[in-house]
Coordinates of C-alpha atoms and ligand atoms in Angstrom, one line a residue:
M1 CA -4.0 62.1 -39.8
K2 CA -3.0 59.1 -37.5
T3 CA 0.7 58.7 -37.1
T4 CA 2.4 55.4 -36.5
T5 CA 4.4 54.9 -33.4
I6 CA 7.7 53.0 -33.2
G7 CA 6.1 50.2 -31.2
E8 CA 3.2 50.0 -33.7
Y9 CA 5.5 49.8 -36.7
L10 CA 7.5 47.0 -35.1
I11 CA 4.3 45.1 -34.5
E12 CA 3.1 45.8 -38.0
R13 CA 6.3 44.4 -39.6
L14 CA 6.4 41.3 -37.4
H15 CA 2.8 40.6 -38.4
A16 CA 3.5 41.2 -42.1
N17 CA 6.3 38.6 -41.8
G18 CA 4.0 35.9 -40.3
V19 CA 4.5 36.4 -36.6
R20 CA 1.2 36.0 -34.6
D21 CA 2.6 35.2 -31.1
V22 CA 5.3 36.8 -29.0
F23 CA 6.8 34.9 -26.1
G24 CA 8.1 36.6 -23.0
V25 CA 8.1 37.8 -19.4
P26 CA 7.4 41.6 -18.9
G27 CA 9.2 44.1 -16.7
D28 CA 8.9 47.8 -16.1
Y29 CA 11.3 48.7 -18.9
V30 CA 9.0 46.9 -21.5
L31 CA 5.5 47.4 -20.1
G32 CA 4.7 50.2 -22.5
F33 CA 5.4 47.8 -25.4
Y34 CA 3.5 45.0 -23.8
D35 CA 0.5 47.2 -23.7
Q36 CA 0.9 47.9 -27.4
L37 CA 1.2 44.2 -28.0
V38 CA -2.0 43.2 -26.2
R39 CA -3.9 45.9 -28.2
S40 CA -2.5 44.5 -31.4
P41 CA -3.3 41.4 -33.5
L42 CA -0.3 39.6 -31.9
R43 CA -0.8 37.4 -28.9
V44 CA 1.4 37.6 -25.9
V45 CA 2.4 34.2 -24.5
N46 CA 3.7 34.4 -21.0
T47 CA 6.2 31.8 -20.0
C48 CA 7.4 30.9 -16.5
D49 CA 11.0 31.9 -17.3
E50 CA 12.7 33.9 -20.0
Q51 CA 14.8 31.0 -21.1
G52 CA 11.5 29.1 -21.8
A53 CA 10.3 32.1 -23.9
G54 CA 13.6 32.1 -25.8
F55 CA 13.4 28.4 -26.7
A56 CA 9.7 28.6 -27.5
A57 CA 10.4 31.6 -29.9
D58 CA 13.2 29.6 -31.5
A59 CA 11.0 26.6 -32.2
Y60 CA 8.2 29.0 -33.4
A61 CA 10.8 30.5 -35.8
R62 CA 11.9 27.1 -37.0
V63 CA 8.3 26.1 -37.8
R64 CA 6.9 29.4 -39.1
G65 CA 9.9 31.2 -40.5
L66 CA 10.1 34.0 -37.9
G67 CA 9.7 34.1 -34.1
A68 CA 9.8 36.8 -31.4
V69 CA 10.7 37.0 -27.8
C70 CA 10.1 40.1 -25.7
I71 CA 11.7 40.6 -22.3
T72 CA 12.9 43.3 -19.9
Y73 CA 16.3 44.8 -19.6
C74 CA 19.3 42.6 -18.5
V75 CA 17.5 40.5 -15.9
G76 CA 15.4 39.1 -18.7
G77 CA 17.6 39.9 -21.7
L78 CA 20.6 38.1 -20.3
K79 CA 18.5 35.0 -19.6
V80 CA 17.8 34.7 -23.3
A81 CA 21.5 35.0 -24.2
N82 CA 21.8 31.2 -24.2
T83 CA 18.7 30.6 -26.3
T84 CA 19.7 33.3 -28.8
A85 CA 23.1 31.7 -29.0
E86 CA 21.4 28.5 -29.9
A87 CA 19.2 30.2 -32.5
F88 CA 22.3 31.8 -34.0
A89 CA 24.3 28.6 -34.1
E90 CA 21.5 26.6 -35.6
K91 CA 20.1 29.4 -37.9
S92 CA 16.8 30.2 -36.5
P93 CA 15.4 33.7 -37.1
V94 CA 14.3 35.0 -33.7
V95 CA 13.7 38.7 -33.1
V96 CA 14.8 39.5 -29.5
I97 CA 12.9 42.6 -28.3
S98 CA 14.2 44.1 -25.1
G99 CA 13.0 47.0 -23.0
A100 CA 15.6 49.4 -21.7
P101 CA 15.9 52.6 -19.7
G102 CA 14.5 55.6 -21.5
I103 CA 16.9 57.8 -23.5
R104 CA 16.0 60.8 -21.3
E105 CA 16.5 58.8 -18.1
R106 CA 20.1 58.1 -19.1
E107 CA 21.2 61.7 -19.1
K108 CA 23.0 61.9 -15.7
N109 CA 24.2 58.4 -15.9
P110 CA 22.1 57.2 -12.9
L111 CA 22.4 53.7 -11.4
L112 CA 19.0 52.5 -12.6
H113 CA 17.9 49.0 -11.5
H114 CA 18.9 46.1 -13.7
R115 CA 21.8 48.0 -15.1
V116 CA 25.0 45.9 -15.2
R117 CA 27.9 48.2 -16.3
E118 CA 27.1 50.7 -19.0
F119 CA 23.7 51.3 -20.5
D120 CA 24.8 49.5 -23.6
T121 CA 26.2 46.4 -21.9
Q122 CA 23.3 44.2 -22.9
K123 CA 23.4 45.5 -26.5
K124 CA 27.1 44.6 -26.7
V125 CA 26.4 41.1 -25.5
F126 CA 23.8 40.6 -28.2
E127 CA 26.0 42.0 -30.9
Q128 CA 27.9 38.8 -30.5
L129 CA 24.9 36.6 -30.6
T130 CA 22.9 38.1 -33.4
V131 CA 23.3 38.9 -37.1
A132 CA 22.1 42.5 -36.7
S133 CA 21.2 44.7 -33.7
T134 CA 19.8 48.1 -33.0
V135 CA 18.8 50.5 -30.3
L136 CA 15.7 52.4 -31.4
S137 CA 16.8 55.6 -29.8
D138 CA 15.9 58.0 -32.6
P139 CA 12.4 58.4 -34.1
Q140 CA 13.9 59.7 -37.3
T141 CA 15.6 56.4 -38.1
A142 CA 13.6 53.9 -36.1
F143 CA 11.5 52.6 -39.0
Q144 CA 14.4 52.1 -41.3
E145 CA 16.3 50.4 -38.5
I146 CA 13.4 48.0 -38.0
D147 CA 13.4 47.2 -41.7
R148 CA 17.1 46.7 -41.8
V149 CA 17.3 44.4 -38.8
L150 CA 14.2 42.3 -39.8
H151 CA 15.6 41.9 -43.3
A152 CA 18.9 40.6 -41.8
A153 CA 16.9 38.0 -39.7
L154 CA 15.1 36.8 -42.8
R155 CA 18.1 36.9 -45.1
F156 CA 20.5 35.1 -42.9
K157 CA 18.0 33.0 -40.8
R158 CA 19.6 34.1 -37.7
P159 CA 18.5 36.0 -34.6
V160 CA 18.5 39.8 -34.4
Y161 CA 18.3 42.2 -31.4
I162 CA 16.0 45.3 -31.1
E163 CA 16.3 47.4 -28.0
L164 CA 13.4 49.7 -27.2
P165 CA 14.2 52.4 -24.6
R166 CA 11.0 52.8 -22.6
D167 CA 10.3 56.3 -23.7
L168 CA 10.3 55.3 -27.4
P169 CA 7.5 52.8 -28.2
N170 CA 4.9 55.5 -28.1
A171 CA 6.9 58.0 -30.0
A172 CA 5.8 58.7 -33.6
G173 CA 8.2 57.7 -36.4
I174 CA 8.6 59.5 -39.7
P175 CA 5.3 59.8 -41.6
H176 CA 4.6 57.9 -44.9
H177 CA 7.4 55.4 -44.4
Q178 CA 7.3 52.5 -46.8
P179 CA 9.1 49.3 -45.8
V180 CA 12.5 49.3 -47.5
E181 CA 13.0 46.5 -50.1
F182 CA 16.4 44.7 -50.2
P183 CA 16.6 42.9 -53.5
E184 CA 19.4 40.3 -53.8
T185 CA 20.5 38.3 -56.8
S186 CA 23.2 35.9 -57.8
D187 CA 25.9 36.9 -60.3
P188 CA 24.4 35.4 -63.5
Q189 CA 27.8 34.3 -64.9
A190 CA 28.9 32.7 -61.7
L191 CA 25.6 31.0 -61.3
R192 CA 25.6 29.6 -64.8
T193 CA 29.1 28.2 -64.5
A194 CA 28.5 26.7 -61.1
V195 CA 25.3 25.0 -62.2
A196 CA 26.9 23.7 -65.4
E197 CA 29.9 22.3 -63.4
A198 CA 27.6 20.6 -60.9
V199 CA 25.3 19.1 -63.5
Q200 CA 28.3 17.7 -65.4
M201 CA 29.8 16.2 -62.2
I202 CA 26.5 14.6 -61.2
N203 CA 25.8 13.3 -64.7
D204 CA 29.3 11.8 -64.9
S205 CA 28.9 10.0 -61.6
R206 CA 27.9 6.4 -60.9
N207 CA 26.2 6.6 -57.6
P208 CA 25.4 10.2 -56.6
V209 CA 23.6 11.0 -53.3
L210 CA 22.0 14.1 -51.9
L211 CA 22.8 15.0 -48.3
A212 CA 20.3 17.6 -47.0
D213 CA 20.6 19.6 -43.8
V214 CA 18.6 22.2 -42.0
E215 CA 19.2 25.1 -44.3
V216 CA 17.1 23.4 -46.9
H217 CA 14.2 23.9 -44.5
R218 CA 15.2 27.4 -43.3
F219 CA 15.3 28.7 -46.8
G220 CA 12.0 27.1 -47.8
L221 CA 13.7 24.7 -50.3
Q222 CA 12.1 21.4 -49.2
Q223 CA 9.8 21.1 -52.2
S224 CA 12.7 21.9 -54.6
L225 CA 14.9 19.3 -52.9
L226 CA 12.2 16.7 -53.3
K227 CA 11.6 17.6 -56.9
L228 CA 15.3 17.4 -57.6
S229 CA 15.4 13.9 -56.2
Q230 CA 12.3 12.8 -58.1
K231 CA 13.5 14.3 -61.3
T232 CA 17.0 12.8 -61.1
N233 CA 16.2 9.6 -59.1
I234 CA 19.1 10.5 -56.8
P235 CA 18.4 9.3 -53.2
I236 CA 18.4 11.7 -50.2
A237 CA 20.0 11.2 -46.8
C238 CA 19.6 13.8 -44.1
T239 CA 21.8 14.9 -41.2
L240 CA 20.6 14.7 -37.7
L241 CA 20.1 18.5 -37.5
G242 CA 18.3 18.3 -40.8
K243 CA 16.1 15.4 -39.8
S244 CA 12.7 15.6 -41.4
V245 CA 13.6 18.1 -44.1
V246 CA 12.2 15.4 -46.3
G247 CA 9.2 13.2 -45.3
E248 CA 10.7 9.9 -44.2
Q249 CA 8.2 7.9 -46.1
Y250 CA 9.6 9.1 -49.5
P251 CA 10.9 6.0 -51.3
G252 CA 14.1 7.9 -52.2
Y253 CA 14.9 8.6 -48.6
L254 CA 17.9 6.7 -47.2
G255 CA 17.9 7.7 -43.6
I256 CA 20.1 9.8 -41.3
Y257 CA 23.7 10.1 -42.1
E258 CA 25.8 10.8 -39.1
G259 CA 29.1 9.0 -39.6
A260 CA 29.5 6.0 -37.3
M261 CA 26.5 7.1 -35.2
G262 CA 24.0 6.4 -38.1
R263 CA 22.9 3.1 -39.6
E264 CA 25.7 1.3 -41.3
E265 CA 24.0 1.0 -44.7
V266 CA 23.4 4.7 -44.8
R267 CA 27.0 5.4 -43.8
R268 CA 28.3 3.0 -46.5
Y269 CA 26.1 4.5 -49.2
V270 CA 27.0 8.1 -48.5
E271 CA 30.7 7.6 -47.9
G272 CA 30.9 5.2 -50.9
S273 CA 29.3 7.7 -53.3
D274 CA 31.4 9.2 -56.1
C275 CA 29.3 12.4 -56.0
L276 CA 28.1 13.7 -52.7
I277 CA 25.8 16.7 -53.2
M278 CA 25.6 18.5 -49.8
L279 CA 22.8 21.0 -49.7
G280 CA 22.7 23.4 -46.7
V281 CA 25.0 21.1 -44.7
F282 CA 26.6 22.2 -41.5
M283 CA 29.8 20.4 -40.9
T284 CA 29.3 20.0 -37.2
D285 CA 30.8 17.4 -35.0
I286 CA 27.4 15.9 -34.1
N287 CA 26.2 15.9 -37.8
L288 CA 29.5 14.2 -38.6
G289 CA 29.0 11.5 -35.9
I290 CA 31.7 13.1 -33.7
Y291 CA 34.0 13.2 -36.6
T292 CA 33.7 9.6 -37.5
A293 CA 32.4 10.7 -40.9
R294 CA 34.6 10.1 -43.9
L295 CA 33.7 12.5 -46.6
D296 CA 36.0 13.3 -49.5
P297 CA 35.8 16.9 -50.7
G298 CA 37.3 15.8 -54.1
R299 CA 34.1 13.8 -54.7
S300 CA 31.7 16.3 -53.1
M301 CA 30.0 19.6 -53.7
S302 CA 28.7 21.7 -50.9
V303 CA 26.3 24.5 -51.4
N304 CA 24.6 26.5 -48.7
S305 CA 23.7 30.1 -47.8
E306 CA 27.3 30.9 -47.2
K307 CA 29.2 29.1 -49.9
C308 CA 29.1 27.3 -53.2
A309 CA 31.9 24.8 -53.6
I310 CA 32.1 22.1 -56.3
R311 CA 35.0 19.9 -55.5
Y312 CA 37.8 22.4 -54.9
H313 CA 36.2 25.2 -56.9
H314 CA 34.6 28.0 -54.9
F315 CA 32.1 30.3 -56.5
E316 CA 31.3 33.8 -55.2
S317 CA 27.8 35.4 -55.3
V318 CA 25.8 32.3 -56.0
R319 CA 22.7 32.2 -53.8
F320 CA 21.7 28.8 -52.5
E321 CA 18.1 29.1 -53.7
D322 CA 19.2 30.1 -57.3
F323 CA 21.6 27.2 -57.4
L324 CA 18.9 24.8 -56.6
S325 CA 16.5 26.3 -59.1
G326 CA 19.3 26.0 -61.7
L327 CA 19.7 22.3 -60.9
L328 CA 15.9 21.9 -61.3
R329 CA 16.0 23.3 -64.8
A330 CA 19.0 21.2 -66.0
K331 CA 19.0 18.2 -68.4
W332 CA 19.6 15.0 -66.4
K333 CA 20.9 11.7 -67.3
R334 CA 18.3 8.9 -66.8
R335 CA 18.9 6.7 -63.9
V336 CA 16.9 4.5 -61.6
L337 CA 16.3 5.1 -57.9
P338 CA 18.5 2.6 -56.0
R339 CA 16.8 0.2 -53.6
I340 CA 18.3 0.6 -50.2
P341 CA 17.0 -1.6 -47.4
R342 CA 15.3 0.3 -44.5
P343 CA 14.1 -1.0 -41.2
N344 CA 10.4 -1.5 -41.2
P345 CA 9.1 1.4 -39.0
W346 CA 5.7 -0.2 -38.6
K347 CA 6.8 -3.4 -37.0
P348 CA 4.2 -4.1 -34.4
F349 CA 5.3 -3.7 -30.8
H350 CA 4.5 -6.7 -28.6
P351 CA 5.3 -5.8 -25.1
G352 CA 7.2 -8.3 -23.0
R353 CA 4.9 -9.9 -20.4
G354 CA 4.7 -9.0 -16.8
R355 CA 7.6 -7.2 -15.3
T356 CA 9.9 -7.0 -18.5
P357 CA 11.8 -3.8 -17.7
I358 CA 11.6 -1.1 -20.3
S359 CA 14.9 -0.4 -22.2
V360 CA 15.9 2.7 -24.3
T361 CA 15.8 0.6 -27.5
R362 CA 12.4 -0.8 -26.8
L363 CA 11.1 2.7 -25.7
F364 CA 12.0 4.1 -29.2
Q365 CA 10.6 1.0 -30.9
R366 CA 7.3 1.6 -29.2
L367 CA 7.4 5.4 -29.8
N368 CA 7.7 4.7 -33.6
S369 CA 4.2 3.3 -33.6
F370 CA 2.9 6.3 -31.5
L371 CA 3.8 8.7 -34.3
T372 CA 1.0 9.8 -36.6
E373 CA 0.6 12.3 -39.4
E374 CA -0.1 14.9 -36.7
T375 CA 2.9 14.3 -34.4
M376 CA 5.8 16.7 -34.2
V377 CA 8.8 15.2 -32.4
V378 CA 10.8 17.6 -30.3
A379 CA 14.0 16.1 -28.7
D380 CA 16.3 17.5 -26.0
V381 CA 20.0 16.9 -25.7
G382 CA 21.1 13.5 -24.5
D383 CA 19.9 10.1 -25.4
A384 CA 16.5 11.6 -26.2
L385 CA 18.2 13.2 -29.3
F386 CA 20.4 10.3 -30.3
G387 CA 17.6 7.8 -29.9
A388 CA 15.2 10.0 -31.8
A389 CA 17.5 9.8 -34.9
D390 CA 16.0 6.4 -35.6
L391 CA 12.4 7.5 -35.3
F392 CA 10.3 7.5 -38.5
I393 CA 9.0 11.0 -39.1
H394 CA 6.0 11.1 -41.4
H395 CA 6.2 14.6 -42.8
R396 CA 8.7 17.3 -43.4
T397 CA 9.8 19.5 -40.5
E398 CA 8.2 17.5 -37.9
F399 CA 11.4 17.0 -35.9
L400 CA 13.1 19.6 -33.9
G401 CA 16.3 19.0 -31.9
P402 CA 19.2 21.2 -31.0
A403 CA 21.7 18.9 -32.7
Y404 CA 24.5 21.4 -32.9
Y405 CA 24.6 23.9 -30.1
A406 CA 23.0 21.3 -27.9
S407 CA 21.7 23.3 -25.0
M408 CA 19.8 21.2 -22.5
G409 CA 16.3 22.5 -21.6
F410 CA 15.2 23.1 -25.2
A411 CA 12.5 20.4 -25.7
V412 CA 9.7 21.3 -23.3
P413 CA 9.5 25.0 -24.1
A414 CA 10.3 24.4 -27.8
G415 CA 7.4 21.8 -27.9
L416 CA 5.1 24.6 -26.7
G417 CA 6.5 27.1 -29.2
A418 CA 6.1 24.6 -32.0
Q419 CA 2.5 23.7 -31.2
I420 CA 1.6 27.4 -31.0
A421 CA 3.2 27.9 -34.4
N422 CA 1.3 25.0 -35.8
P423 CA -1.7 24.0 -33.7
E424 CA -2.6 21.1 -36.0
L425 CA 0.4 19.2 -34.6
R426 CA 0.7 17.5 -31.3
P427 CA 4.2 17.6 -29.9
L428 CA 5.9 14.4 -28.7
I429 CA 8.5 15.9 -26.4
L430 CA 11.5 13.5 -25.6
V431 CA 13.6 14.8 -22.7
G432 CA 16.2 13.5 -20.3
D433 CA 15.6 13.9 -16.6
G434 CA 18.5 16.3 -16.3
A435 CA 17.2 18.5 -19.1
F436 CA 13.6 18.3 -17.7
Q437 CA 14.8 19.7 -14.4
M438 CA 16.0 22.8 -16.2
T439 CA 12.9 24.0 -18.0
G440 CA 10.2 21.3 -17.5
M441 CA 8.1 23.6 -15.4
E442 CA 7.1 25.3 -18.6
L443 CA 4.4 22.7 -18.7
A444 CA 2.5 25.3 -16.6
T445 CA 2.6 27.4 -19.8
A446 CA 1.1 24.4 -21.7
V447 CA -1.7 24.2 -19.2
R448 CA -2.3 28.0 -19.4
Y449 CA -2.5 28.1 -23.2
R450 CA -4.4 24.8 -23.5
L451 CA -1.7 22.8 -25.3
N452 CA -1.5 19.1 -25.2
P453 CA 2.0 17.8 -25.6
V454 CA 3.0 14.2 -24.7
V455 CA 6.1 14.4 -22.6
V456 CA 8.4 11.4 -22.3
V457 CA 10.9 11.8 -19.5
L458 CA 13.9 9.5 -19.9
N459 CA 14.4 9.0 -16.2
N460 CA 17.9 7.5 -15.7
R461 CA 18.6 9.4 -12.6
G462 CA 21.3 11.6 -14.1
Y463 CA 23.4 12.8 -17.0
G464 CA 23.5 9.5 -18.7
T465 CA 25.3 10.7 -21.9
E466 CA 28.1 11.9 -19.7
R467 CA 28.2 8.8 -17.6
H468 CA 29.5 6.9 -20.7
M469 CA 32.4 9.4 -21.0
Q470 CA 33.4 9.8 -17.4
D471 CA 31.3 9.1 -14.4
G472 CA 31.1 10.6 -10.9
C473 CA 28.6 11.8 -8.4
Y474 CA 28.3 15.1 -10.5
N475 CA 26.3 13.1 -13.0
D476 CA 23.5 12.2 -10.5
V477 CA 20.3 14.1 -10.3
L478 CA 17.5 13.9 -7.7
E479 CA 14.8 11.6 -8.8
W480 CA 11.5 13.6 -9.2
Q481 CA 8.0 12.1 -9.3
Y482 CA 7.6 13.5 -12.8
H483 CA 4.3 11.7 -13.3
R484 CA 2.8 13.6 -10.4
L485 CA 3.1 17.0 -12.0
P486 CA -0.5 17.0 -13.0
E487 CA -1.4 17.2 -9.3
L488 CA 0.7 20.3 -9.0
L489 CA -0.5 22.0 -12.1
G490 CA -4.2 21.0 -11.8
A491 CA -4.3 19.5 -15.3
G492 CA -2.8 16.8 -17.4
R493 CA -2.3 13.1 -17.0
G494 CA 0.8 11.4 -15.5
F495 CA 2.0 7.8 -16.0
F496 CA 4.7 5.9 -14.2
V497 CA 6.4 3.4 -16.5
E498 CA 8.9 0.7 -15.5
T499 CA 7.8 -2.1 -17.8
E500 CA 7.1 -2.7 -21.5
E501 CA 3.4 -3.3 -20.7
Q502 CA 3.2 -0.1 -18.7
L503 CA 4.7 1.8 -21.6
D504 CA 2.4 0.3 -24.1
Q505 CA -0.6 1.1 -22.0
A506 CA 0.5 4.6 -21.1
L507 CA 1.1 5.6 -24.8
G508 CA -2.3 4.1 -25.7
E509 CA -3.9 6.2 -23.1
A510 CA -1.9 9.3 -24.0
A511 CA -3.0 9.0 -27.7
K512 CA -6.6 9.1 -26.5
H513 CA -6.2 11.8 -23.9
T514 CA -6.0 14.9 -26.0
E515 CA -7.5 17.6 -23.7
S516 CA -4.3 18.4 -21.9
F517 CA -0.7 17.3 -21.6
C518 CA 0.4 13.8 -20.7
I519 CA 3.7 13.0 -19.0
L520 CA 5.3 9.6 -18.9
N521 CA 8.0 9.1 -16.3
V522 CA 9.9 6.3 -18.0
R523 CA 12.3 4.7 -15.4
L524 CA 15.4 3.4 -17.2
D525 CA 18.5 1.7 -16.1
P526 CA 21.1 4.5 -15.5
L527 CA 23.6 2.8 -17.9
D528 CA 21.2 1.8 -20.6
R529 CA 21.6 3.7 -23.9
S530 CA 20.1 4.0 -27.4
P531 CA 21.4 2.0 -30.4
A532 CA 22.8 5.2 -31.9
L533 CA 24.9 6.0 -28.8
D534 CA 25.9 2.4 -28.7
R535 CA 27.0 2.4 -32.4
L536 CA 29.0 5.5 -31.8
A537 CA 30.7 4.1 -28.7
S538 CA 31.6 0.8 -30.3
R539 CA 32.9 2.6 -33.4
L540 CA 35.0 5.0 -31.3
A541 CA 36.3 2.0 -29.3
Q542 CA 37.2 0.3 -32.6
N543 CA 39.1 3.4 -33.8
L544 CA 40.9 3.7 -30.4
S545 CA 41.9 0.1 -30.6
G546 CA 43.9 0.8 -33.7
G547 CA 41.4 -0.6 -36.3
K548 CA 42.5 1.8 -39.0
E549 CA 39.5 2.9 -41.1
R550 CA 40.2 3.1 -44.8
R551 CA 38.6 6.0 -46.6
A552 CA 35.4 4.7 -48.2
G553 CA 35.7 3.9 -51.9
Ligands
TPP601 C1 22.6 23.8 -20.6 C2 23.6 22.6 -20.7 N1 24.3 22.3 -19.6 C3 25.2 21.2 -19.7 C4 25.3 20.5 -20.8 C5 26.3 19.3 -20.8 N2 25.6 18.0 -21.0 C6 25.4 17.4 -22.2 S1 24.5 16.0 -22.1 C7 24.3 16.2 -20.5 C8 23.5 15.2 -19.7 C9 22.0 15.3 -20.1 O1 21.3 14.6 -19.1 P1 19.8 14.2 -19.3 O2 19.0 15.4 -19.8 O3 19.3 13.5 -18.1 O4 19.9 13.2 -20.6 P2 20.7 11.8 -20.6 O5 22.1 12.1 -21.0 O6 20.6 11.2 -19.3 O7 20.0 11.0 -21.7 C10 24.9 17.3 -20.0 C11 24.9 17.8 -18.6 C12 24.5 20.9 -21.9 N3 24.6 20.3 -23.1 N4 23.6 21.9 -21.8
MG602 MG1 19.2 11.5 -17.7

């Protein structure tokens, strides 16, 4: 009878949960497992750097529901500490698999290479960054441990850590193991009461509004959200982190709510509502427009995977998904969908003639008409993210941006991870020059795996976002010839863009050139900024100058 080894079981369970690709960089402590991976139905995707693998796995998890990164002990593991932290903060279920010294090798406490302090130093670090962690040191419990940890990733949509001592992947686990099931239900009484109270509050209200965030996507509730809006005729706004949880062409979609950073009419509608229904909302500073948001808990309900609060009533043991199903079954008062003016996203772009320099505002206007049904927008921190808030996303979940933890260097590797997770989409990667210099070389991975992202580098010669807060030479970066990367990588097309005409032409060419990546080096004025950043700055200035803001309504 064939026995299943620990490595094989881990692969089997990843596969059963939808993982088809594992990102990483190998090392001697994990080579045994890599060998098992290449003999399995999972594909290994080698990146240039572990941080690239971590961001790619995070994006893969955001798109497919589970991702995996596999690295060696400490030198690799500690490099994905930052990407795992981002996945934790923004709720992305990434399985971090790390090799480690074998259990037998540890006996006399030798100073093996890559060791930091104790053998469990890396494990301790990851305990802080994950929702569950394990060292598969005992074949008797290894399968159960894999079940437990993978369940936690899927249940809480957060990363987990699995350490594989190098003498274990090929060890047999216990025979005839069946994956453990972890059924979870709401308390029926609490659920009934919460739903009834919510329905009453909504039916009694004049102008309710749904505010949806990223958990709606993570918990697979996008269809339910849309149905709820269609059934009740209550419009939906999204947060920046939750951008694209609803297709932005839906007539009941208001736009991005982000306090003063968002469009004024969206802000007014949301803050003026007498019943704000927050679903899966993270109350982060960026989502709340750097705390310029004015939301009144007395006129709100907030339900997510961690809490269920209706005004000031808090309910225990009410699962987010059950609450939403409860709302869908309720009897609703008839109302009509309000008409809210929205900017026309399809306004044709007429480039200024000759040497009209390209500005951030005009860049995003032109990018809007570049988006198609097949585009996935991946934005990095900085004005790439703020500006992207106003882009018009055609479908659900076609926008990825680290809008809470906000680690620079996300977009290029995340764009690759996203395209590997869904090859039907072409990533449009928006990235500042500072962020590009951190992980942009992962374009080599795009070439190796025949991906074709379009990369727009917002080249403002530095950390533009920071310049608006406090400037100094520390905000400068060396200007690279980004458009010449194809020469280095032996593939791709590069474009140098300084004028509106050049931008128009380059994006036209990029749309046609689908064989490999395209990179646009968009040279901007160092002090230029997107309308969103501008709105925020003027609003903050207004607050600072003593213009007391009344609570809306
Ligand atoms: C890894 C990391 N280091 C530092 C920061 C702090 N930070 C926030 S925005 C920013 C500047 C980003 O520069 P760039 O990518 O060029 O975008 P820009 O602001 O110019 O649009 C910095 C350094 C960060 N968010 N992440
Ligand atoms: Mg910059």
